[in-house]
PDB file of C-alpha atoms in Angstrom:
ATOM      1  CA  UNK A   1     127.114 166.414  63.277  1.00 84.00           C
ATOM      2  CA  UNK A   2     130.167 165.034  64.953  1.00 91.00           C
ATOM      3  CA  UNK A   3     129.615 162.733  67.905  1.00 94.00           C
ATOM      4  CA  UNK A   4     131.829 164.538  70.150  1.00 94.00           C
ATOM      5  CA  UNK A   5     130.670 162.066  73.389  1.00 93.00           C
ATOM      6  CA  UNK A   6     131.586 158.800  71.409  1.00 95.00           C
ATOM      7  CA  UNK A   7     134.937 160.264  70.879  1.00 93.00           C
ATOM      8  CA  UNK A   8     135.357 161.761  74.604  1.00 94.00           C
ATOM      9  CA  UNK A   9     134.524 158.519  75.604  1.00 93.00           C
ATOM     10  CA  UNK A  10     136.963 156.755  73.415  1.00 94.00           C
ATOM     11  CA  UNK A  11     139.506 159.257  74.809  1.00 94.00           C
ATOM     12  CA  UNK A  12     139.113 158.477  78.276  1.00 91.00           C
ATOM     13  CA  UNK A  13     139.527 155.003  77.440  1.00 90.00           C
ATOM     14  CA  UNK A  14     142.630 155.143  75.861  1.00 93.00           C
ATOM     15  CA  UNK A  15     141.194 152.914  72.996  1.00 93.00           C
ATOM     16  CA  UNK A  16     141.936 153.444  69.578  1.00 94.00           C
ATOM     17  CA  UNK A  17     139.116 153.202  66.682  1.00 94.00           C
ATOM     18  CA  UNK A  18     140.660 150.081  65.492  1.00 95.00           C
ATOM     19  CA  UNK A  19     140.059 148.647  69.148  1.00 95.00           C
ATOM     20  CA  UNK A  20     136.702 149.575  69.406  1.00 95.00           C
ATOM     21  CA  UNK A  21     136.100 148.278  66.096  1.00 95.00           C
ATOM     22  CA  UNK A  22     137.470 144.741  66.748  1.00 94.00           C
ATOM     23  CA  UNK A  23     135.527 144.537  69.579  1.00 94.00           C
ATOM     24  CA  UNK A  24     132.538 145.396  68.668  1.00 93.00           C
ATOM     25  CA  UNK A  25     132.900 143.384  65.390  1.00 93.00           C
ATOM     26  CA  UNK A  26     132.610 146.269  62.780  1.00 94.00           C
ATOM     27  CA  UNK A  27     134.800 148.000  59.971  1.00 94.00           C
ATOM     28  CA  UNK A  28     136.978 150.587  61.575  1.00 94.00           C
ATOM     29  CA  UNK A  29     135.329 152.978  58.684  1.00 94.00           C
ATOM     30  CA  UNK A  30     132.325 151.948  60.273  1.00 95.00           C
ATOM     31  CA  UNK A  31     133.205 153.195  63.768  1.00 95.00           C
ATOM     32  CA  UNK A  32     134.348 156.440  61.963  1.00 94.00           C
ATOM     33  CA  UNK A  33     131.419 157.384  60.476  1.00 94.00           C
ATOM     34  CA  UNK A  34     129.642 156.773  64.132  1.00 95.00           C
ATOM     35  CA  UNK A  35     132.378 159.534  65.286  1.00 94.00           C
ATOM     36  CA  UNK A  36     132.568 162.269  62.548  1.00 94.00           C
ATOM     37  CA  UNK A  37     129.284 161.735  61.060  1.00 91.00           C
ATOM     38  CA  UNK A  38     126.969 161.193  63.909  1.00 90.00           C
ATOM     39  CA  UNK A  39     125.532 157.888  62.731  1.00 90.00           C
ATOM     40  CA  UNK A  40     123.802 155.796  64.584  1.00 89.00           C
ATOM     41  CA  UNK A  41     124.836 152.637  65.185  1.00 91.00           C
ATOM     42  CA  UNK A  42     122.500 149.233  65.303  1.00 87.00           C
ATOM     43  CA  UNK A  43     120.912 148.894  68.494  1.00 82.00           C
ATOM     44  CA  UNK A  44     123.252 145.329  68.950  1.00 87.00           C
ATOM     45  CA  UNK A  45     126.036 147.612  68.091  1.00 92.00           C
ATOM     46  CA  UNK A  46     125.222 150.392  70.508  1.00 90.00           C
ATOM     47  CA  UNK A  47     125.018 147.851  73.387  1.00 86.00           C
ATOM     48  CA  UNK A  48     128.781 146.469  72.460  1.00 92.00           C
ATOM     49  CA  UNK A  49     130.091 150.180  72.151  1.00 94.00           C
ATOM     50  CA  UNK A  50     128.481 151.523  75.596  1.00 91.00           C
ATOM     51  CA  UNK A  51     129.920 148.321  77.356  1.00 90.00           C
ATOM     52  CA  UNK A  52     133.496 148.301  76.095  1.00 93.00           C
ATOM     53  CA  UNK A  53     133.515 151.592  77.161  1.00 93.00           C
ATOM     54  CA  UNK A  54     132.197 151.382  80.202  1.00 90.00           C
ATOM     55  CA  UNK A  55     129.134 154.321  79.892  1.00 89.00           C
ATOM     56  CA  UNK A  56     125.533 154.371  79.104  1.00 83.00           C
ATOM     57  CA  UNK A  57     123.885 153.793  76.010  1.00 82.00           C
ATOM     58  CA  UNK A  58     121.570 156.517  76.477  1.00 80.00           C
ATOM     59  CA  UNK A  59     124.384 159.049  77.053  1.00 85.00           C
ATOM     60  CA  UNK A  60     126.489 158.171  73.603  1.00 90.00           C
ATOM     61  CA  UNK A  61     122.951 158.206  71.780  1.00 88.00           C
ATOM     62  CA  UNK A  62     120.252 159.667  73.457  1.00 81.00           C
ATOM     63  CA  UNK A  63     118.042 159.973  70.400  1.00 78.00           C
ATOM     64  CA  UNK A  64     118.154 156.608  69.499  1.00 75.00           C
ATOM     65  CA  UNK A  65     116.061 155.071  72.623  1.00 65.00           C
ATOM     66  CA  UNK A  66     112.416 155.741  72.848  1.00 66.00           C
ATOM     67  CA  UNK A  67     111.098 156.371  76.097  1.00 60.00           C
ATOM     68  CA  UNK A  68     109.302 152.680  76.257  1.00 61.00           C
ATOM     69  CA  UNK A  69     112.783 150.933  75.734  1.00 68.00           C
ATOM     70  CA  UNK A  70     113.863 153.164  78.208  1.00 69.00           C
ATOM     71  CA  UNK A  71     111.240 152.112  80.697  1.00 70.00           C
ATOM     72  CA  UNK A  72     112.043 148.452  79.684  1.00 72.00           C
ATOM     73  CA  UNK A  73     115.742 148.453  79.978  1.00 71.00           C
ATOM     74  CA  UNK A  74     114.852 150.476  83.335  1.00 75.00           C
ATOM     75  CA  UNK A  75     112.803 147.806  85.203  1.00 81.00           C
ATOM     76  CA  UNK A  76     115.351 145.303  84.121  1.00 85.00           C
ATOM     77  CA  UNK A  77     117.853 147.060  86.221  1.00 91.00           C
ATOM     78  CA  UNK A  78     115.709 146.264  89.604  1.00 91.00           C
ATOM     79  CA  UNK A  79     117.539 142.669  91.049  1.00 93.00           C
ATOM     80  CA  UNK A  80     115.538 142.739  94.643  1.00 95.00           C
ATOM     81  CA  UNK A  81     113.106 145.022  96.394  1.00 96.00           C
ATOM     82  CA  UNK A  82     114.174 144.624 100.289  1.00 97.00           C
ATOM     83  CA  UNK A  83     110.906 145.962 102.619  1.00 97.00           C
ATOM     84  CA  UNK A  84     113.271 147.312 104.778  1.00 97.00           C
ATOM     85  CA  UNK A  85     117.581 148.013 104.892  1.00 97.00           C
ATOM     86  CA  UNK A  86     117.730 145.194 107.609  1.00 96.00           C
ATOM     87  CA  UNK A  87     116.271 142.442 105.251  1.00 97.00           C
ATOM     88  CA  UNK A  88     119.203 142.228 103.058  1.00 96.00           C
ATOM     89  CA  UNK A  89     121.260 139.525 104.201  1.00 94.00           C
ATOM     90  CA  UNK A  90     124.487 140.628 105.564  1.00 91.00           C
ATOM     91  CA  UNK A  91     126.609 138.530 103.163  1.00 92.00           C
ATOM     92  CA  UNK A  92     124.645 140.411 100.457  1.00 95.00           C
ATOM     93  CA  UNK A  93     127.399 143.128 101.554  1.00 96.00           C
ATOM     94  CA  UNK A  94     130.285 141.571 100.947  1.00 95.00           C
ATOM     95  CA  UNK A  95     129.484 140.292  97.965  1.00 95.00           C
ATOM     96  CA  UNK A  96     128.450 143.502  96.373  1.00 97.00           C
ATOM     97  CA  UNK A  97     131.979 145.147  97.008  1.00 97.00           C
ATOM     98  CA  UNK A  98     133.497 142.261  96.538  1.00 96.00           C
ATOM     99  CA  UNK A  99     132.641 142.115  92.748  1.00 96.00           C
ATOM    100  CA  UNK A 100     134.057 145.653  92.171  1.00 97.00           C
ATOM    101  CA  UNK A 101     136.665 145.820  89.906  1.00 95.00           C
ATOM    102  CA  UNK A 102     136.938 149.810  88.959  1.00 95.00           C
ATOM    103  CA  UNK A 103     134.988 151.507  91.628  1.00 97.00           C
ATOM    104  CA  UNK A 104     133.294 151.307  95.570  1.00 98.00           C
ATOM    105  CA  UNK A 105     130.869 154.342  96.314  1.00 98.00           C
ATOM    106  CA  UNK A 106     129.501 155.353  99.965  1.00 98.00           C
ATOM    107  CA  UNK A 107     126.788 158.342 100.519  1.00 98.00           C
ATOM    108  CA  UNK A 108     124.949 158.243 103.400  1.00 97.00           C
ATOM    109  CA  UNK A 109     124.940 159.982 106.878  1.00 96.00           C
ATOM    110  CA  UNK A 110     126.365 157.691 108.581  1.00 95.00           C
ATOM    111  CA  UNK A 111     125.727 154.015 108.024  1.00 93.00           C
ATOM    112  CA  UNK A 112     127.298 152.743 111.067  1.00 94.00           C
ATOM    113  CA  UNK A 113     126.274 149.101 110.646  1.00 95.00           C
ATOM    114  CA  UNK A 114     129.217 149.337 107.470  1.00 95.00           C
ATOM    115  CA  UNK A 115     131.966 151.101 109.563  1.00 94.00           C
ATOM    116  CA  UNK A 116     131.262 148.942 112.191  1.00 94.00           C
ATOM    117  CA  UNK A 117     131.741 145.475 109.615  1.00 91.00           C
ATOM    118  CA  UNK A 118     135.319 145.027 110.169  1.00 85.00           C
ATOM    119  CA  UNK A 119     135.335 142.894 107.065  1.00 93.00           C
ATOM    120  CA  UNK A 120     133.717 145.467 104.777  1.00 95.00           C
ATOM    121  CA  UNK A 121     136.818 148.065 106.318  1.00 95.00           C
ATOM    122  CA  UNK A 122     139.305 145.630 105.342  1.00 95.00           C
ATOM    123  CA  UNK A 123     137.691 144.663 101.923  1.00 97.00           C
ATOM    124  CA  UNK A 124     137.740 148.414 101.578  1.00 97.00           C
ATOM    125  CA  UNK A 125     141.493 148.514 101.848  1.00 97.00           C
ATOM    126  CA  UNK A 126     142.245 145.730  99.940  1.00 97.00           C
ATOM    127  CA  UNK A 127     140.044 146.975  97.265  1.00 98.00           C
ATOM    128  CA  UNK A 128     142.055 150.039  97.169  1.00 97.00           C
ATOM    129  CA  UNK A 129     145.613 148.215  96.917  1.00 97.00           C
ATOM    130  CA  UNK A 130     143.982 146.777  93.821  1.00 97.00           C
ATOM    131  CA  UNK A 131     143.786 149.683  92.166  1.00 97.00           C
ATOM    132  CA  UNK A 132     139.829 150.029  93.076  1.00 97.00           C
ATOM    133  CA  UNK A 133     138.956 153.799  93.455  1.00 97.00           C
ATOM    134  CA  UNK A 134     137.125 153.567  96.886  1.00 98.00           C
ATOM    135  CA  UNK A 135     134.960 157.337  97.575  1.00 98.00           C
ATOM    136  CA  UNK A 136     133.142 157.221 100.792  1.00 98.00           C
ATOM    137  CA  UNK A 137     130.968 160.317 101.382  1.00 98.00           C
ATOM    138  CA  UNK A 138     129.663 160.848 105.368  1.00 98.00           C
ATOM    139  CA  UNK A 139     126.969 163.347 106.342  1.00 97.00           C
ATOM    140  CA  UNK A 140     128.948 166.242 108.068  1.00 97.00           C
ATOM    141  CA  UNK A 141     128.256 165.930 111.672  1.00 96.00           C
ATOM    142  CA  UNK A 142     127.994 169.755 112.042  1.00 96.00           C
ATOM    143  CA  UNK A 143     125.615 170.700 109.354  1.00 96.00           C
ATOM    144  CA  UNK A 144     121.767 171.529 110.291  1.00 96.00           C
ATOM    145  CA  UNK A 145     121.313 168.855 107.372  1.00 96.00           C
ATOM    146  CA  UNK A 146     122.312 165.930 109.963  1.00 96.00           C
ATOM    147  CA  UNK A 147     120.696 167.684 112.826  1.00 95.00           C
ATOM    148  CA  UNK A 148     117.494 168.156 110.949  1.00 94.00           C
ATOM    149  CA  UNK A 149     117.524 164.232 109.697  1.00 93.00           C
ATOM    150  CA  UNK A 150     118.323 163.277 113.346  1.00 93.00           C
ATOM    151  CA  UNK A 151     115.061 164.954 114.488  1.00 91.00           C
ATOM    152  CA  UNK A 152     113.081 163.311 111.584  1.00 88.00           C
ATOM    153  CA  UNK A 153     114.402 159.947 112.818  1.00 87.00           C
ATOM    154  CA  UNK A 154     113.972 161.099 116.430  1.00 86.00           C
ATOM    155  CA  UNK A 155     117.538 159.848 117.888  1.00 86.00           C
ATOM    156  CA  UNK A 156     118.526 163.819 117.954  1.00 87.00           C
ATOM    157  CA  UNK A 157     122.055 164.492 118.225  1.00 93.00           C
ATOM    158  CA  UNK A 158     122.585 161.034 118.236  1.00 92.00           C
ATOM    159  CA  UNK A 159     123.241 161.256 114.550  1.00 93.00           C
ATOM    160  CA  UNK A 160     125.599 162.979 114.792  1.00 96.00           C
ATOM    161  CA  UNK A 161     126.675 160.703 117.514  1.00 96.00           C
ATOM    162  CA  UNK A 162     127.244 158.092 115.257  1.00 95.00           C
ATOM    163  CA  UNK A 163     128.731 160.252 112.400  1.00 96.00           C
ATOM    164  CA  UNK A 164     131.773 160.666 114.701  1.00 96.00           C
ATOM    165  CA  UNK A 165     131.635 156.966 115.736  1.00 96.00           C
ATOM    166  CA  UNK A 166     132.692 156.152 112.052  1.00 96.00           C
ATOM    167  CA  UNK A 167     135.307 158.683 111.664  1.00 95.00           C
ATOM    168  CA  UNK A 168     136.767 156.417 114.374  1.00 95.00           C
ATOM    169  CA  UNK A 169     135.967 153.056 112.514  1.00 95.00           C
ATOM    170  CA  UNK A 170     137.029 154.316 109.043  1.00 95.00           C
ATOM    171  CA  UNK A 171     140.830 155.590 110.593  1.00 94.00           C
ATOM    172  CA  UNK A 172     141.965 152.661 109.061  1.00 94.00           C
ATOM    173  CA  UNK A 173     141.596 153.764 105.926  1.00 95.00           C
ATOM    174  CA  UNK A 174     142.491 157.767 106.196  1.00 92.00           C
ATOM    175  CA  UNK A 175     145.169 158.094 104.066  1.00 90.00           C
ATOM    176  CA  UNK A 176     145.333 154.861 102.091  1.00 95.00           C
ATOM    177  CA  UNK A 177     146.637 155.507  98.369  1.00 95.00           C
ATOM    178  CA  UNK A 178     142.890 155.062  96.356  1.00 96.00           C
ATOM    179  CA  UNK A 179     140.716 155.449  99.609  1.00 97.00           C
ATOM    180  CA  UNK A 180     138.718 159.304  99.622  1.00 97.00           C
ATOM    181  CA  UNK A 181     136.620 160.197 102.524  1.00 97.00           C
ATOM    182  CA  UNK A 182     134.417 163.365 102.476  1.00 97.00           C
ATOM    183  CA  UNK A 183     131.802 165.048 104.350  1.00 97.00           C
ATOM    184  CA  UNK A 184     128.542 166.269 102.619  1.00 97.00           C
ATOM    185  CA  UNK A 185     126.094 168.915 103.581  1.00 97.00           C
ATOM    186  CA  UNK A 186     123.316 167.665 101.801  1.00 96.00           C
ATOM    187  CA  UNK A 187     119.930 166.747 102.099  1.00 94.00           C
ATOM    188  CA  UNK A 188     119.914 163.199 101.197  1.00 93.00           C
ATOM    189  CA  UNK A 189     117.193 161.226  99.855  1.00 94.00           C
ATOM    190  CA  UNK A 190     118.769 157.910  99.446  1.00 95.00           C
ATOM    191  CA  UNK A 191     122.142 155.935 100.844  1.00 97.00           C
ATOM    192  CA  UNK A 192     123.968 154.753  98.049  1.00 98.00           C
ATOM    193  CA  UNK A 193     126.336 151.981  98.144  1.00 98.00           C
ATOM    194  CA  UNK A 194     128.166 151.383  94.369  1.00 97.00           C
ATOM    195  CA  UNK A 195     129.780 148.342  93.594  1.00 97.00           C
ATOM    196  CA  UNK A 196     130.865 149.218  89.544  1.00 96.00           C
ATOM    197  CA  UNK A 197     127.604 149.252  87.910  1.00 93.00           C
ATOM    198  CA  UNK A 198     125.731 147.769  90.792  1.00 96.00           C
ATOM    199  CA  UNK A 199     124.090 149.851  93.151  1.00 97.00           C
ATOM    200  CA  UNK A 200     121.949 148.792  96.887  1.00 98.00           C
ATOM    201  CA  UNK A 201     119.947 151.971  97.055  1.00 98.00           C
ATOM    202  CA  UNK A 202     118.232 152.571 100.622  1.00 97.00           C
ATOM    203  CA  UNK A 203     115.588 154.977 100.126  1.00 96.00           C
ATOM    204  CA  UNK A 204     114.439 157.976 103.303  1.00 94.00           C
ATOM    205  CA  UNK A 205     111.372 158.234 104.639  1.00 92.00           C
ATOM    206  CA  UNK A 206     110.602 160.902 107.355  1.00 91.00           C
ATOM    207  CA  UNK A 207     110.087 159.486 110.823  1.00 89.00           C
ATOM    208  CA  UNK A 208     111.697 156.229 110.357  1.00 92.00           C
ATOM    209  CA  UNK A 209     115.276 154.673 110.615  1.00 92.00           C
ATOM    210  CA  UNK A 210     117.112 154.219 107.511  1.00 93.00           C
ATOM    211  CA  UNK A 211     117.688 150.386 108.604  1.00 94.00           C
ATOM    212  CA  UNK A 212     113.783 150.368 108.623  1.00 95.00           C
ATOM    213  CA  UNK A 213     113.046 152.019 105.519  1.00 96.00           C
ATOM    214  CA  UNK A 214     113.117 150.025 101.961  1.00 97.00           C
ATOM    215  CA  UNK A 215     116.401 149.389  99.732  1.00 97.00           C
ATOM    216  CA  UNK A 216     116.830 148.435  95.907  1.00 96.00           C
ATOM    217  CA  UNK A 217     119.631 146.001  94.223  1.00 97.00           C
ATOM    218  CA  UNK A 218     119.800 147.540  91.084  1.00 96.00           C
ATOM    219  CA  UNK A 219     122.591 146.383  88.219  1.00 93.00           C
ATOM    220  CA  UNK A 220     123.021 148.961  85.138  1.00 87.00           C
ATOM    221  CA  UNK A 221     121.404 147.493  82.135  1.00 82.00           C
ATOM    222  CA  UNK A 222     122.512 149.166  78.355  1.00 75.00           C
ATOM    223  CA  UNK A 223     119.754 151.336  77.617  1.00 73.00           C
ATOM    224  CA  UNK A 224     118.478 152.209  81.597  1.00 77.00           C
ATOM    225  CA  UNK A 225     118.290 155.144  83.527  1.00 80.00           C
ATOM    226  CA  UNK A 226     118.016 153.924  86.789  1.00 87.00           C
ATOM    227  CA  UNK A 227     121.360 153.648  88.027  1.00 91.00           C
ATOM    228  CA  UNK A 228     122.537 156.094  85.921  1.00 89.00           C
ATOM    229  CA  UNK A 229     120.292 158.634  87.654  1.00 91.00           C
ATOM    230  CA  UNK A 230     121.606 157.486  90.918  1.00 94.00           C
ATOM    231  CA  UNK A 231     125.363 157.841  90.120  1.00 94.00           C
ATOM    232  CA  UNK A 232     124.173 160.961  88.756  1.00 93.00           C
ATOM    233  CA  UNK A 233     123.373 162.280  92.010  1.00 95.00           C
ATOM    234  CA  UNK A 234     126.052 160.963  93.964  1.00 97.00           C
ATOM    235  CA  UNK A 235     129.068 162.693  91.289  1.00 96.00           C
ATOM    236  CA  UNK A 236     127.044 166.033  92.310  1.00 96.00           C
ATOM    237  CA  UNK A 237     127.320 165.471  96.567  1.00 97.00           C
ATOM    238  CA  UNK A 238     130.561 164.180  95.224  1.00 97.00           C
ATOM    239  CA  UNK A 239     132.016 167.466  93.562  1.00 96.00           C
ATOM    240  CA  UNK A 240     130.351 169.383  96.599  1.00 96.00           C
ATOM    241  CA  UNK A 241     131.669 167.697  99.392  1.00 97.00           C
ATOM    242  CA  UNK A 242     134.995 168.490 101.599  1.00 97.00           C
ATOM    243  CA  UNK A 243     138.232 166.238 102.486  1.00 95.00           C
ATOM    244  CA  UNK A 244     137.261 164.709 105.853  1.00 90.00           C
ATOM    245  CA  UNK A 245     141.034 165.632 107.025  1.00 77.00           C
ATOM    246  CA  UNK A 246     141.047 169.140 105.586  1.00 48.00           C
TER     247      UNK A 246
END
């Protein structure tokens, strides 16, 4: 059977088979037979193919990893375990979006403390001039979703409150060529903040602050499911969510 994702995936690349073979060291026959016959590559092979073009392991091949490699290549993803959002150093920030090169990725209600980083809303912009997609996905300040998650953090409409407070913040960047801004209606578990294939996840927990709750560094590793399962999640608020100008 064909392997119609390798060759999707080639597609969207806009690589040739000879390309992929060169860089992944192999016989261009070679990288046919992956594609019309469904053979598995060698696991060093696998790990070249996913990262030239740029998707998981697991998704080209997901027969070929058993669940303890999965689990494996999963806990190598986890950088730092922060006790709480404020822990992480604010520099941490700038240097995750800093180091993106292909994408920057927002969800969260609010996350004033970002808006409010002037340098962050610049790097933002700049990021987008570069030819960085930049997505930022805000909480809609009307839903019972925010008003609900206000209560559970007990500042009431003051989430809201500071919804509308970064509408203000992030003007700088309405309209920029590259820059999207949405608002979600979703129950969210987690703020996610992408940087590429690094991800500071800040996790929910009813009746605290999300600056008080804990957060994860995590960096995709070939072969995890961690990230992957975050991004996951934020392409489906993504594909949900409405223009914030519309």
């Amino acid at each position: 059977m064909a392997n119609e994702r390798l060759r999707a995936a080639l597609l969207e690349r806009g690589a040739s088979v000879a390309e992929l073979a060169e860089a992944v060291a192999v016989d261009p026959k070679t990288v046919e037979r992956w594609i019309t016959r469904g053979r598995t590559p060698y696991r060093k092979h696998r790990y070249a193919v996913a990262s030239f073009l740029h998707v998981d392991e697991g998704y080209l091949w997901p027969d070929a990893l058993s669940s303890e490699q999965v689990a494996s290549a999963s806990e190598s993803e986890i950088l730092t375990v922060y006790p709480h959002r404020w822990a992480i150093p604010r520099d941490a920030w700038g240097r995750l979006f800093a180091a993106a090169e292909r994408e920057i990725g927002v969800l969260v209600y609010s996350a004033l403390f970002l808006a409010e980083y002037a340098g962050i809303v610049r790097m933002f912009s700049e990021k987008a001039a570069a030819g960085v997609r930049v997505r930022i996905l805000l909480g809609d300040p009307d839903s019972p979703q925010v008003a609900e998650r206000g209560e559970e953090e007990g500042v009431g409409e003051g989430m809201a409150a500071r919804i509308r407070n970064a509408f203000v913040l992030y003007k700088p960047l309405r309209g920029l060529d590259g820059v999207e801004i949405r608002l979600h209606r979703t129950v969210l578990y987690n703020s996610i903040y992408r940087s590429d294939d690094q991800i500071l996840v800040n996790t929910h927990i009813y009746g605290a602050t999300a600056a008080n709750s804990p957060a994860l560094h995590l960096q995709r590793v070939p072969g995890g499911d961690m990230v992957t399962t975050y991004l996951e999640s934020f392409e489906r608020v993504w594909d949900e969510a409405t223009p914030l100008d519309s």
